[in-house]
Amino acid sequence: MFHDQVIEPDPDALVAFLDEHLRDGRMVVQVVAECEVVYHGRAASVADAGDYVVMVKSDGSLQVHGYKGVKPVNWQPQTDDVWVGIEDGQAVLLAERRSPEEMVRIVFLETALAQALHLREGSGFVLMGSEAEMQRALASAPELIEPGLAVLDRELPTDVGGIDLFGRGADGSLVVVELKRAKATQEAVHQLGRYVTRVRELTGEPVRGVLAAPTISKPALAALARHQLVFCEVTALPEPEAAFAQPGLFDGA
Amino acid sequence: MFHDQVIEPDPDALVAFLDEHLRDGRMVVQVVAECEVVYHGRAASVADAGDYVVMVKSDGSLQVHGYKGVKPVNWQPQTDDVWVGIEDGQAVLLAERRSPEEMVRIVFLETALAQALHLREGSGFVLMGSEAEMQRALASAPELIEPGLAVLDRELPTDVGGIDLFGRGADGSLVVVELKRAKATQEAVHQLGRYVTRVRELTGEPVRGVLAAPTISKPALAALARHQLVFCEVTALPEPEAAFAQPGLFDGA
DNA sequence: ACATGAATATTGGAT
DNA sequence: ATCCAATTTTCATGT
């Protein structure tokens, strides 16, 4: 898993280390260093000298992390080429990508540490509470939306977008359901309104619109009312499941 | 910058190491280990045993990286509490967050490496090519959108959303401009259509709609035409600036 | 390759 | 605290 490491390498040693391990397509390579980072592609950015953790994963994706935040300061999804070399006596890493054409260039000013890791692929990963899961659950139990609702379609495509759930109510009218796994915003209301209008135009039948989500923002609820649409509370995760919190087992901070 | 590390620590040593350095609010702490990760909050997930790099930054944010991809397998923005301890003879890390209420729990099965880094804040960061920048540029040079256009407002709020640029054309009609820094999609067309309709309702005047973006998808262009709206090509970055690509300076892969 | 839409989106700004 | 909109969004999926 942990493979190789050099501490405070000089530029030549760093380049040699990177060159060796970046060629090996199974390695995740990290460099902890004071560096400058330049990006040019979809946008462009310059980061002046600062301390960062540079991580190049085995798929060629690259990220430059600062001292805070989940998001890297700079990054690049799966690159096509990563080159290293010496320029003006300093180690430089250049990552390039076609489609879109972009590049990240890192100058290592002072390197604290470089390491190569071999991370074996995880054996399994399951995510619960996605919108897709909600959609399946509601398709099998449409009474959670309204009594007597019969689901006719899921992801029904129209020229203004895909309708999450499409059905017919107990009153005989068509029902368009827009689903959100998190709090619904005005944008979701606009989406729903667009679908309802279009289905009315296409069918000439009475159409009702339902926004199904765990919660809804106050402005969105007001907008719903204006458009004579309905909110329906549905949760993405079935149970709160308080099974994990185990106070007393951990040392308090 | 590089502060401290332990190689292949046993659970007790790992917990002692983490406990010491996580308390220090300036440290970025990394653990390279085979581990299991459970998340529960906005959604829920379980990752079976696999090799990961766990990074806890000095703001309490946490991310668990696998061997590929920019996105972590698991993560948590700025947590409120990080606890470590021993459970069933194994080192466990629990990161919790209020608002939203969620937690990530990591069981370290076999630890290759743990280290603490002190990353000083970078001195400067500049990003070019944001939509805000485009907006400023076009507000000062509205002829890039159409000759004779006079800009009346930026980010003009309406009850259906904020209009990026609002002005009056040489023909006397009102002009609504929707701006995208990247390729425009159908969603942008819907947004623009909504604004145009609303402004027509509110003013009773003739209103034209312009979608300004570097490119537009084919379906979006068709939708624009149906709604009698116009596309205008504007680039987010002023120049391609081929100043960075320096072939020949780097060792080929 | 292109287009679409979800995401534990994250993050910053405005109210 | 809430809400909204941008993002180098990334990523999976479908065509």
XYZ file of C-alpha atoms in Angstrom, chain A residues 11-204:
194
model
C 14.736 19.187 -7.552
C 16.683 16.448 -9.335
C 15.700 13.833 -6.777
C 12.067 14.944 -6.901
C 11.958 14.741 -10.675
C 13.561 11.307 -10.611
C 11.070 10.136 -7.997
C 8.053 11.497 -9.871
C 9.289 10.270 -13.210
C 9.668 6.749 -11.858
C 6.329 6.492 -10.100
C 4.153 8.445 -12.482
C 5.101 6.016 -15.230
C 3.678 3.226 -13.104
C -0.010 3.502 -13.860
C -1.043 1.971 -10.542
C 0.471 4.560 -8.246
C -1.085 7.487 -6.445
C 1.682 10.045 -6.102
C 1.664 12.880 -3.592
C 3.973 15.834 -3.204
C 3.849 18.130 -0.187
C 5.578 21.324 -1.138
C 5.606 25.042 -1.347
C 4.646 25.654 -4.926
C 3.111 27.912 -7.522
C 0.245 26.652 -9.633
C -0.967 27.919 -12.964
C -4.074 26.631 -14.702
C -5.349 27.384 -18.151
C -8.297 25.791 -19.839
C -12.013 26.272 -19.288
C -10.928 29.160 -17.100
C -7.480 30.319 -15.994
C -5.916 30.814 -12.594
C -2.676 31.647 -10.879
C -1.824 30.638 -7.324
C 1.210 32.373 -5.862
C 3.629 30.536 -3.625
C 1.900 28.532 -0.919
C 1.986 25.151 0.788
C -0.043 22.486 -0.953
C -0.550 18.766 -1.191
C -0.384 17.739 -4.837
C -1.989 14.385 -5.586
C -1.814 12.593 -8.925
C -3.984 9.498 -8.950
C -3.436 6.403 -11.011
C -5.988 7.505 -13.613
C -4.008 10.685 -14.239
C -6.428 12.919 -12.364
C -4.705 15.653 -10.420
C -5.635 17.805 -7.464
C -3.878 20.479 -5.464
C -5.103 20.828 -1.902
C -4.646 23.743 0.461
C -5.132 23.811 4.220
C -8.907 23.994 4.128
C -11.991 22.931 2.240
C -13.109 19.779 0.484
C -12.500 21.294 -2.913
C -8.948 21.444 -4.229
C -7.481 24.845 -5.076
C -6.640 23.463 -8.505
C -7.482 20.201 -10.139
C -7.805 18.340 -13.372
C -9.931 15.278 -14.097
C -8.237 12.360 -15.847
C -5.369 13.962 -17.737
C -3.824 12.598 -20.921
C -0.203 13.428 -20.135
C 1.788 14.232 -17.047
C 5.331 15.437 -17.569
C 7.990 16.390 -15.074
C 11.276 18.190 -15.578
C 13.648 20.826 -14.383
C 13.236 24.446 -15.340
C 15.453 27.240 -14.013
C 16.750 24.784 -11.463
C 13.279 23.978 -10.123
C 11.158 20.882 -10.446
C 8.082 21.421 -12.599
C 5.050 19.226 -13.218
C 2.831 19.751 -16.225
C -0.476 17.924 -16.599
C -2.312 18.200 -19.883
C -5.699 17.150 -21.099
C -7.396 17.199 -24.469
C -11.107 17.732 -24.734
C -11.322 20.143 -23.207
C -7.856 21.463 -23.943
C -6.379 22.437 -20.615
C -3.318 22.204 -18.450
C -2.047 22.645 -14.939
C 1.548 23.630 -14.336
C 3.122 23.328 -10.904
C 6.508 24.739 -9.937
C 7.885 23.145 -6.780
C 9.787 25.794 -4.844
C 10.553 23.807 -1.735
C 9.545 20.193 -1.385
C 8.923 18.718 2.036
C 7.917 15.260 0.959
C 7.045 13.086 -2.005
C 5.470 9.659 -1.798
C 4.003 6.918 -3.933
C 1.083 4.803 -2.771
C -0.448 1.715 -4.272
C -4.146 1.857 -3.408
C -5.965 -1.358 -4.193
C -9.504 -0.901 -5.423
C -12.196 -1.050 -2.742
C -14.299 -4.190 -2.665
C -17.726 -2.650 -2.487
C -19.587 0.609 -2.234
C -23.291 1.179 -1.673
C -25.061 4.510 -1.624
C -28.565 4.916 -0.288
C -30.926 7.840 -0.639
C -30.349 8.817 -4.251
C -33.082 10.366 -6.316
C -33.093 7.238 -8.473
C -33.889 5.188 -5.379
C -36.663 7.584 -4.348
C -38.090 7.266 -7.834
C -38.157 3.476 -7.670
C -39.700 3.540 -4.194
C -42.440 5.969 -5.194
C -43.154 4.109 -8.413
C -43.889 1.003 -6.320
C -45.818 2.932 -3.669
C -47.482 5.875 -5.453
C -49.987 6.234 -2.604
C -47.135 7.992 -0.756
C -47.724 10.824 -3.214
C -51.509 10.701 -3.276
C -54.172 8.030 -2.759
C -55.263 6.321 -5.950
C -52.397 7.572 -8.081
C -51.442 5.199 -10.897
C -47.920 5.625 -12.280
C -47.768 5.487 -16.072
C -44.140 6.382 -16.709
C -40.767 7.212 -15.177
C -38.285 9.625 -16.757
C -40.803 10.350 -19.480
C -39.023 12.473 -22.076
C -40.653 15.613 -23.423
C -39.235 18.431 -25.514
C -38.837 20.510 -22.350
C -37.100 17.809 -20.309
C -37.727 14.471 -18.648
C -40.687 14.069 -16.295
C -39.598 12.162 -13.172
C -42.943 10.442 -12.567
C -46.015 10.620 -14.755
C -49.353 9.131 -13.813
C -53.123 9.431 -13.537
C -54.904 10.467 -10.368
C -58.016 8.996 -8.772
C -59.927 11.971 -10.219
C -58.926 10.953 -13.757
C -56.598 13.882 -14.354
C -53.015 13.452 -15.444
C -50.382 13.983 -12.747
C -46.832 15.225 -13.265
C -44.465 14.618 -10.363
C -41.125 16.404 -10.000
C -38.801 14.723 -7.514
C -36.013 16.246 -5.435
C -33.870 14.294 -2.978
C -33.066 17.473 -1.009
C -34.910 20.702 -0.247
C -36.850 21.913 -3.277
C -36.052 25.385 -4.612
C -37.757 27.766 -7.004
C -35.888 26.148 -9.860
C -37.725 22.882 -9.178
C -41.025 24.785 -9.236
C -40.169 26.300 -12.614
C -39.246 22.864 -13.935
C -42.529 21.403 -12.755
C -44.500 24.331 -14.156
C -42.864 23.857 -17.532
C -43.771 20.154 -17.641
C -47.364 20.758 -16.566
C -47.883 23.467 -19.178
C -46.379 21.302 -21.905
C -48.434 18.229 -21.008
C -51.597 20.356 -20.994
C -50.721 21.634 -24.469
C -49.947 18.156 -25.749
C -52.951 16.316 -24.321
C -55.640 18.937 -23.771
